[in-house]
Coordinates of C-alpha atoms in Angstrom, one line a residue:
M1 CA 114.3 132.7 -0.8
R2 CA 115.5 135.4 1.6
K3 CA 115.4 134.5 5.2
L4 CA 112.5 135.5 7.4
S5 CA 113.0 135.6 11.2
L6 CA 109.8 134.5 12.8
P7 CA 109.3 135.9 16.3
P8 CA 108.2 133.7 19.1
G9 CA 104.4 133.6 19.3
S10 CA 104.1 134.6 15.6
A11 CA 100.6 134.1 14.2
L12 CA 102.0 132.5 11.0
P13 CA 102.7 129.1 12.6
L14 CA 99.2 129.2 14.0
L15 CA 97.8 129.9 10.5
V16 CA 99.8 127.0 9.0
A17 CA 98.7 124.8 11.9
G18 CA 95.1 125.7 11.2
A19 CA 95.6 124.8 7.5
F20 CA 97.0 121.4 8.5
F21 CA 94.1 120.9 10.9
M22 CA 91.6 121.5 8.1
E23 CA 93.6 119.2 5.8
N24 CA 93.8 116.4 8.4
L25 CA 90.3 116.8 9.6
D26 CA 88.9 116.1 6.2
A27 CA 90.8 112.8 6.2
T28 CA 88.6 111.3 8.9
V29 CA 85.6 113.6 9.4
I30 CA 83.6 111.4 6.9
V31 CA 84.3 108.1 8.7
T32 CA 81.2 108.1 10.9
A33 CA 79.2 109.2 7.8
L34 CA 80.4 106.3 5.6
P35 CA 77.3 104.0 6.2
Q36 CA 74.9 106.9 5.3
M37 CA 77.0 107.9 2.3
A38 CA 77.3 104.3 1.1
Q39 CA 73.5 104.1 1.2
A40 CA 73.2 107.3 -0.8
F41 CA 75.7 106.1 -3.4
G42 CA 74.3 102.5 -3.4
V43 CA 77.6 100.8 -2.4
H44 CA 79.0 98.6 0.4
P45 CA 80.1 100.7 3.5
V46 CA 83.6 99.2 3.4
D47 CA 83.9 100.3 -0.3
M48 CA 83.6 103.9 0.9
N49 CA 87.2 103.7 2.3
I50 CA 88.4 104.7 -1.2
G51 CA 86.9 108.2 -0.5
V52 CA 89.2 108.4 2.5
S53 CA 92.2 106.7 0.9
A54 CA 92.0 108.8 -2.4
Y55 CA 92.2 112.0 -0.4
I56 CA 95.3 110.9 1.6
L57 CA 96.9 109.3 -1.4
T58 CA 96.7 112.4 -3.5
L59 CA 98.2 114.4 -0.6
T60 CA 101.1 111.9 -0.5
V61 CA 101.7 112.1 -4.2
F62 CA 101.8 115.9 -4.5
I63 CA 103.5 116.8 -1.2
P64 CA 107.0 116.3 -2.6
A65 CA 106.1 118.3 -5.8
S66 CA 104.5 121.1 -3.8
G67 CA 107.8 122.1 -2.3
W68 CA 109.2 122.8 -5.8
I69 CA 105.9 124.5 -6.8
A70 CA 106.1 126.9 -3.8
N71 CA 109.7 127.8 -4.6
R72 CA 108.9 128.4 -8.2
F73 CA 105.7 130.4 -8.0
G74 CA 105.9 132.0 -4.5
T75 CA 104.4 130.8 -1.2
R76 CA 101.6 133.3 -0.9
K77 CA 100.3 132.5 -4.4
V78 CA 100.5 128.8 -3.9
F79 CA 98.9 128.9 -0.4
S80 CA 96.0 131.1 -1.6
L81 CA 95.4 128.9 -4.7
A82 CA 95.3 125.9 -2.4
I83 CA 92.6 127.5 -0.2
V84 CA 90.5 128.4 -3.2
L85 CA 90.8 124.9 -4.7
F86 CA 90.1 123.2 -1.3
T87 CA 86.9 125.2 -0.9
L88 CA 85.8 124.5 -4.4
A89 CA 86.5 120.7 -3.9
S90 CA 84.5 120.8 -0.7
I91 CA 81.5 122.2 -2.6
L92 CA 81.9 119.4 -5.3
C93 CA 82.0 116.8 -2.5
S94 CA 78.7 118.0 -1.1
M95 CA 77.1 117.8 -4.6
S96 CA 78.4 114.3 -5.4
T97 CA 75.8 111.7 -6.3
S98 CA 78.0 108.6 -6.9
L99 CA 81.1 107.1 -5.4
G100 CA 83.1 107.9 -8.6
T101 CA 82.3 111.7 -8.6
F102 CA 82.9 111.8 -4.8
T103 CA 86.3 110.2 -5.2
A104 CA 87.3 112.6 -7.9
A105 CA 86.3 115.6 -5.7
R106 CA 88.2 114.1 -2.8
M107 CA 91.3 113.8 -5.0
L108 CA 91.0 117.5 -5.9
Q109 CA 90.7 118.2 -2.2
G110 CA 93.9 116.2 -1.6
F111 CA 95.8 118.0 -4.3
S112 CA 94.9 121.4 -2.9
G113 CA 95.6 120.2 0.6
A114 CA 99.1 119.1 -0.5
L115 CA 99.8 122.7 -1.7
M116 CA 99.4 123.9 1.9
V117 CA 102.4 121.9 3.0
P118 CA 105.3 124.0 1.5
V119 CA 104.1 127.0 3.4
G120 CA 104.7 125.1 6.7
R121 CA 108.0 123.8 5.5
L122 CA 109.6 126.7 3.7
V123 CA 108.2 129.7 5.6
V124 CA 108.1 128.3 9.1
L125 CA 110.5 125.4 9.5
K126 CA 113.3 126.5 7.2
N127 CA 113.3 130.1 8.5
T128 CA 112.9 129.4 12.2
A129 CA 116.0 129.6 14.4
K130 CA 117.4 126.2 15.5
P131 CA 116.5 126.6 19.2
D132 CA 112.9 127.3 18.2
L133 CA 112.6 124.6 15.5
I134 CA 111.2 121.9 17.8
R135 CA 108.5 124.2 19.1
A136 CA 107.6 125.2 15.5
I137 CA 107.4 121.5 14.5
A138 CA 105.2 120.7 17.5
T139 CA 102.9 123.7 16.6
I140 CA 102.5 122.5 13.0
T141 CA 102.2 118.8 13.6
W142 CA 99.9 118.9 16.6
P143 CA 96.8 119.0 14.3
G144 CA 97.9 115.7 12.8
L145 CA 97.3 114.2 16.2
V146 CA 94.1 116.0 17.1
A147 CA 92.1 116.3 13.9
P148 CA 91.8 112.5 13.1
I149 CA 90.1 112.1 16.6
I150 CA 87.9 115.1 16.4
G151 CA 86.8 114.2 12.9
P152 CA 84.6 111.1 13.7
P153 CA 82.4 112.7 16.4
L154 CA 82.1 115.9 14.5
G155 CA 81.1 113.9 11.4
G156 CA 78.7 111.8 13.5
F157 CA 77.1 114.9 15.0
I158 CA 76.5 116.5 11.5
T159 CA 75.3 113.2 10.0
T160 CA 72.9 112.5 12.9
F161 CA 71.3 115.9 13.2
A162 CA 71.7 117.3 9.7
S163 CA 73.1 115.5 6.6
W164 CA 76.5 114.3 5.5
H165 CA 76.5 117.0 2.8
W166 CA 77.1 119.6 5.6
I167 CA 80.4 118.1 6.5
F168 CA 81.8 119.6 3.3
I169 CA 79.6 122.8 3.2
L170 CA 81.1 123.9 6.5
N171 CA 84.5 124.1 4.8
V172 CA 83.3 127.1 2.7
P173 CA 83.3 129.8 5.4
L174 CA 86.5 128.3 6.9
G175 CA 88.1 128.6 3.5
F176 CA 87.2 132.3 3.2
I177 CA 88.6 133.0 6.6
A178 CA 91.9 131.2 5.8
L179 CA 92.2 133.0 2.5
Y180 CA 91.8 136.4 4.3
F181 CA 94.5 135.6 6.9
S182 CA 96.8 134.1 4.3
Q183 CA 96.9 137.5 2.5
K184 CA 97.7 139.2 5.8
L185 CA 100.3 136.7 7.2
I186 CA 102.0 134.8 4.4
P187 CA 105.1 136.7 3.1
A188 CA 104.8 137.6 -0.6
F189 CA 108.1 136.1 -1.8
T190 CA 108.6 135.9 -5.5
G191 CA 109.3 132.6 -7.2
E192 CA 112.8 131.4 -7.8
K193 CA 114.2 129.8 -11.0
G194 CA 117.2 127.6 -11.6
V195 CA 116.3 124.3 -9.8
P196 CA 114.9 121.9 -12.3
F197 CA 111.8 119.9 -11.5
D198 CA 112.6 116.2 -10.9
L199 CA 109.9 114.9 -13.3
T200 CA 111.3 111.3 -13.2
G201 CA 111.3 111.2 -9.4
F202 CA 107.7 112.6 -9.4
V203 CA 106.4 110.0 -11.8
L204 CA 108.2 107.1 -10.0
T205 CA 107.0 108.2 -6.6
G206 CA 103.5 108.9 -7.7
A207 CA 103.2 105.6 -9.6
A208 CA 104.6 103.6 -6.7
C209 CA 102.1 105.2 -4.2
L210 CA 99.2 104.8 -6.6
G211 CA 100.1 101.2 -7.4
L212 CA 100.3 100.3 -3.8
M213 CA 97.1 101.9 -2.7
F214 CA 95.2 100.7 -5.8
G215 CA 96.4 97.2 -5.3
L216 CA 95.3 97.2 -1.6
D217 CA 91.9 98.6 -2.7
L218 CA 91.6 95.8 -5.2
F219 CA 92.3 93.3 -2.5
N220 CA 89.5 94.9 -0.5
Q221 CA 87.0 94.7 -3.3
Q222 CA 88.0 91.5 -5.2
G223 CA 90.0 89.5 -2.6
I224 CA 93.2 87.6 -3.5
G225 CA 93.8 87.6 -7.2
W226 CA 96.4 88.1 -9.8
L227 CA 95.6 91.8 -10.6
P228 CA 95.9 93.1 -7.0
A229 CA 99.1 91.1 -6.5
V230 CA 100.6 92.5 -9.7
C231 CA 99.7 96.1 -8.7
V232 CA 101.4 95.7 -5.3
A233 CA 104.5 93.9 -6.7
A234 CA 104.8 96.6 -9.4
S235 CA 104.5 99.4 -6.8
L236 CA 107.3 97.8 -4.8
M237 CA 109.5 97.6 -7.9
L238 CA 108.8 101.3 -8.7
G239 CA 109.6 102.2 -5.1
A240 CA 113.0 100.5 -5.5
L241 CA 113.6 102.5 -8.7
T242 CA 112.6 105.7 -6.9
V243 CA 115.2 105.1 -4.3
R244 CA 117.8 104.3 -6.9
H245 CA 116.9 107.5 -8.8
S246 CA 117.0 109.7 -5.7
L247 CA 120.5 108.5 -4.8
R248 CA 121.8 109.3 -8.3
T249 CA 120.1 112.6 -9.3
P250 CA 121.6 116.0 -8.2
Y251 CA 118.1 117.5 -7.4
P252 CA 116.0 114.6 -6.1
L253 CA 112.3 115.1 -5.3
L254 CA 112.8 113.0 -2.2
P255 CA 116.3 113.4 -0.8
L256 CA 117.3 110.3 1.2
V257 CA 120.6 111.5 2.7
A258 CA 119.0 112.1 6.1
L259 CA 118.2 108.4 6.4
K260 CA 121.9 107.9 7.2
I261 CA 121.1 109.4 10.6
K262 CA 119.8 106.5 12.8
S263 CA 117.5 108.7 14.9
Y264 CA 115.8 110.1 11.8
A265 CA 115.6 106.7 10.0
V266 CA 113.8 105.1 13.0
T267 CA 111.1 107.8 12.8
I268 CA 110.6 107.0 9.1
Y269 CA 110.6 103.2 9.2
G270 CA 109.3 102.2 12.7
G271 CA 107.4 105.5 12.9
S272 CA 105.5 104.7 9.6
L273 CA 104.4 101.4 11.0
F274 CA 103.1 103.1 14.2
R275 CA 101.3 105.7 12.1
M276 CA 99.7 103.0 10.0
A277 CA 98.2 101.6 13.3
I278 CA 96.9 104.8 14.6
G279 CA 95.7 105.8 11.2
A280 CA 93.5 102.7 11.1
L281 CA 91.9 103.3 14.5
P282 CA 89.7 106.4 13.5
F283 CA 88.5 104.2 10.6
L284 CA 87.8 101.0 12.5
L285 CA 86.4 102.2 15.8
P286 CA 83.4 104.3 14.5
L287 CA 82.5 101.5 12.1
M288 CA 82.7 98.9 14.8
F289 CA 80.5 100.9 17.1
Q290 CA 77.9 101.4 14.4
L291 CA 77.9 98.1 12.5
G292 CA 79.0 95.9 15.4
Y293 CA 77.2 97.6 18.3
G294 CA 74.3 99.1 16.3
M295 CA 75.0 102.6 17.6
S296 CA 74.1 105.9 15.8
A297 CA 76.8 107.8 14.1
F298 CA 76.8 110.5 16.7
N299 CA 77.0 108.1 19.7
A300 CA 79.8 106.2 18.0
G301 CA 81.7 109.5 17.5
L302 CA 81.2 110.4 21.1
L303 CA 82.9 107.1 22.2
V304 CA 85.9 107.8 19.9
L305 CA 86.2 111.2 21.5
A306 CA 87.6 109.5 24.5
V307 CA 90.8 109.0 22.5
F308 CA 91.0 112.7 22.0
A309 CA 90.5 113.3 25.7
G310 CA 93.5 111.0 26.3
N311 CA 95.6 113.1 23.9
L312 CA 94.8 116.3 25.7
A313 CA 95.4 114.7 29.2
M314 CA 98.8 113.6 28.1
K315 CA 99.8 116.8 26.5
P316 CA 101.0 118.7 29.7
F317 CA 103.3 115.8 30.7
T318 CA 105.1 115.0 27.4
S319 CA 107.8 117.7 27.8
A320 CA 108.6 116.7 31.3
I321 CA 108.8 113.0 30.3
L322 CA 111.0 113.8 27.3
H323 CA 113.3 115.9 29.5
R324 CA 113.6 113.3 32.2
Y325 CA 113.9 110.0 30.3
R326 CA 115.8 109.0 27.2
F327 CA 114.0 108.7 23.9
R328 CA 114.8 105.0 23.4
S329 CA 113.2 104.0 26.8
I330 CA 110.2 106.2 26.2
M331 CA 109.5 104.9 22.7
L332 CA 109.9 101.3 23.8
I333 CA 107.8 101.3 26.9
N334 CA 105.2 103.7 25.7
G335 CA 105.0 101.9 22.3
L336 CA 104.4 98.6 24.0
L337 CA 101.6 100.1 26.1
N338 CA 100.1 101.6 22.9
S339 CA 100.2 98.2 21.2
A340 CA 98.5 96.6 24.2
T341 CA 95.6 99.1 24.0
I342 CA 95.1 98.3 20.4
F343 CA 95.1 94.5 21.1
A344 CA 92.6 95.1 23.9
C345 CA 90.2 96.6 21.4
A346 CA 89.8 93.1 20.1
L347 CA 88.1 92.3 23.4
L348 CA 85.4 95.0 23.2
T349 CA 81.8 93.9 22.9
P350 CA 78.4 95.6 23.7
E351 CA 78.4 93.7 27.0
V352 CA 81.6 95.5 28.2
P353 CA 80.7 98.3 30.5
T354 CA 80.8 101.7 28.7
V355 CA 83.1 103.0 31.5
L356 CA 85.7 100.4 30.7
T357 CA 85.5 101.1 27.0
L358 CA 86.0 104.8 27.6
L359 CA 89.0 104.1 29.9
L360 CA 90.6 101.9 27.3
L361 CA 90.2 104.5 24.6
F362 CA 91.4 107.2 27.0
A363 CA 94.6 105.2 27.7
S364 CA 95.0 104.6 24.0
G365 CA 94.9 108.3 23.4
M366 CA 97.5 109.0 26.1
T367 CA 100.0 106.5 24.7
R368 CA 99.3 107.6 21.2
S369 CA 100.0 111.3 22.1
M370 CA 103.3 110.4 23.8
Q371 CA 104.6 108.3 21.0
F372 CA 103.6 110.8 18.3
T373 CA 105.3 113.6 20.2
A374 CA 108.4 111.6 20.8
L375 CA 108.7 110.6 17.1
N376 CA 108.2 114.2 15.8
T377 CA 110.7 115.6 18.3
L378 CA 113.4 113.0 17.7
A379 CA 113.1 113.1 13.9
F380 CA 115.0 116.3 13.3
S381 CA 117.2 116.3 16.4
Q382 CA 120.4 115.4 14.6
V383 CA 119.5 116.7 11.0
P384 CA 121.9 119.4 9.9
G385 CA 120.3 122.7 8.7
E386 CA 121.3 122.2 5.1
Q387 CA 119.4 118.9 5.0
M388 CA 116.3 120.1 6.9
S389 CA 114.2 120.9 3.9
G390 CA 114.7 117.5 2.2
A391 CA 114.3 115.6 5.5
N392 CA 111.0 117.4 6.2
T393 CA 109.8 116.6 2.7
L394 CA 110.5 112.9 3.1
F395 CA 109.1 112.9 6.6
N396 CA 105.8 114.5 5.5
T397 CA 105.5 112.2 2.6
A398 CA 106.1 109.1 4.7
Q399 CA 103.6 110.4 7.3
Q400 CA 100.8 110.9 4.8
L401 CA 101.5 107.6 3.0
S402 CA 101.5 105.6 6.2
T403 CA 98.2 107.2 7.3
G404 CA 96.6 106.2 4.0
L405 CA 98.0 102.7 4.2
G406 CA 96.6 102.4 7.8
I407 CA 93.1 103.1 6.5
A408 CA 93.6 100.7 3.5
I409 CA 95.1 98.0 5.8
G410 CA 92.2 98.5 8.2
A411 CA 89.7 97.9 5.5
L412 CA 91.7 95.0 4.1
S413 CA 91.7 93.4 7.6
L414 CA 87.9 93.5 7.6
R415 CA 87.9 91.8 4.2
I416 CA 90.3 89.1 5.5
A417 CA 88.0 88.5 8.5
D418 CA 85.0 88.4 6.1
H419 CA 86.4 85.2 4.5
F420 CA 85.7 83.4 7.8
Q421 CA 82.0 84.4 7.7
P422 CA 79.2 82.7 5.8
A423 CA 78.8 83.9 2.2
G424 CA 76.6 87.0 2.0
A425 CA 76.7 87.7 5.8
S426 CA 77.0 91.2 7.0
I427 CA 80.0 92.5 8.8
Q428 CA 80.2 90.9 12.3
L429 CA 81.8 92.1 15.5
G430 CA 84.4 89.4 15.2
N431 CA 85.6 90.9 11.9
F432 CA 86.6 94.0 13.8
H433 CA 88.3 92.0 16.5
L434 CA 90.6 90.3 14.0
A435 CA 91.3 93.7 12.4
F436 CA 92.4 95.1 15.7
I437 CA 94.8 92.2 16.2
I438 CA 96.3 92.8 12.7
I439 CA 96.7 96.5 13.4
G440 CA 98.2 95.9 16.8
L441 CA 100.9 93.8 15.2
F442 CA 101.9 96.8 13.0
S443 CA 102.1 99.0 16.1
L444 CA 104.2 96.3 17.9
A445 CA 106.6 96.0 14.9
G446 CA 107.1 99.8 14.8
T447 CA 107.8 99.8 18.5
L448 CA 110.5 97.1 18.2
D449 CA 112.3 99.2 15.6
S450 CA 113.2 101.6 18.4
L451 CA 115.6 98.9 19.7
A452 CA 117.9 100.1 16.9
L453 CA 118.3 103.5 18.6
S454 CA 121.4 104.3 20.5
P455 CA 120.7 104.7 24.3
T456 CA 121.8 108.3 24.0
A457 CA 119.7 109.2 20.9
G458 CA 118.2 112.6 21.4
D459 CA 120.4 113.5 24.4
E460 CA 121.6 116.6 22.5
I461 CA 118.1 118.0 22.5
R462 CA 117.6 117.2 26.2
R463 CA 120.9 118.9 27.1
K464 CA 120.0 121.9 25.0
K465 CA 116.6 122.1 26.6
T466 CA 118.1 122.3 30.1
R467 CA 120.1 125.4 29.1
V468 CA 117.2 127.5 27.8
T469 CA 114.5 129.3 29.7
P470 CA 111.5 127.3 30.9
S471 CA 109.2 129.2 28.4
V472 CA 110.8 127.4 25.5
S473 CA 109.2 124.0 25.1
S474 CA 108.4 121.7 22.3
E475 CA 105.0 121.2 23.7
K476 CA 103.9 124.8 23.4

């Protein structure tokens, strides 16, 4: 692919960011609509988590393959096809009459969403000058922070004042708009030949992810048993085989060489645990406010919107904090604060004043924003240019998988808590309290992984930032 120099302020990164926003929004916009959808499909509300997990899991499976597909067939063709399929899948979701058909439509949505990722990686990141790379990453990954929080209140508003079907119908005009601008902005590169597709790596990676998510879903539906345990154990074995294969093949689907860089490895290992925790919150909070508090879908979504307000409030200060303090200190202190806000959710009851609940969620959003920005900034700080594409592929795959696991673990935590309730009892507020304690432990473990960082990790970026003009910022 010939190089493309993207000028500062180019509309192309904004288009890709918009595609990521639409992709990530659909991961959580249905959360506040799950009780109504479960009633329409005749299933338990917690069983509806498969509709969320299937979407994110399909994204995870096909993100690595989508990079090769984009190189082979051309970025504009792949992106345009992704928009068409995403719009079609949205229509099928709105027409679903059972959990099975809905899940199938969500998987098609996930597949088409995964095809949007190579555009962001190959056209923006790979072809952006090194001094502007952090800003490009911030532009593209910002929707991953905003969309999961906007999703629940938006879904609650639509469900309360219209019908859950409109959640997906609204994607149709957005799809036409995105298709129009993709023809205007995406460079029409021709596909390249010569690099073989790593079919073995694709099968191993996909099977490992599917086995893990399917096993966790079986735990959610059946409880502890031999089949869920076998699925999880088999997925772990397949994951080990995937690592072995990636280290030995000349063209791996998931290159692992960047994991030798400690600053990158921490954002994969500890960062994934953190993303599991924050991925579970948009699933657990709206359900707790509806099933535990008895609130409407819309009002539950409005409460969760306080997390988004915290995200926005923190946004203007993240650059200054990253410039002034070292990454290790930021990620440790802020990570501990974020874990504390998650644990504090286990103390929420309808008797707690609404103002205190809003303040807690606001603080959670602030620490969430700071940690997310620090992870995404540190990840590629020491990655050489020739490893950037592979490192970005692995980073995106880990990010999507950890988000999906967060939702699955959140649902599993509710199932675990359910065993302490009388048989046949509905979900109680205490179930959610235990779930938040479990999720908080994941956040805490991810934070402690930052102890492995060198005290000077990321200093090269901080030094570089002081030499450029103030207009260049990773937060723009």
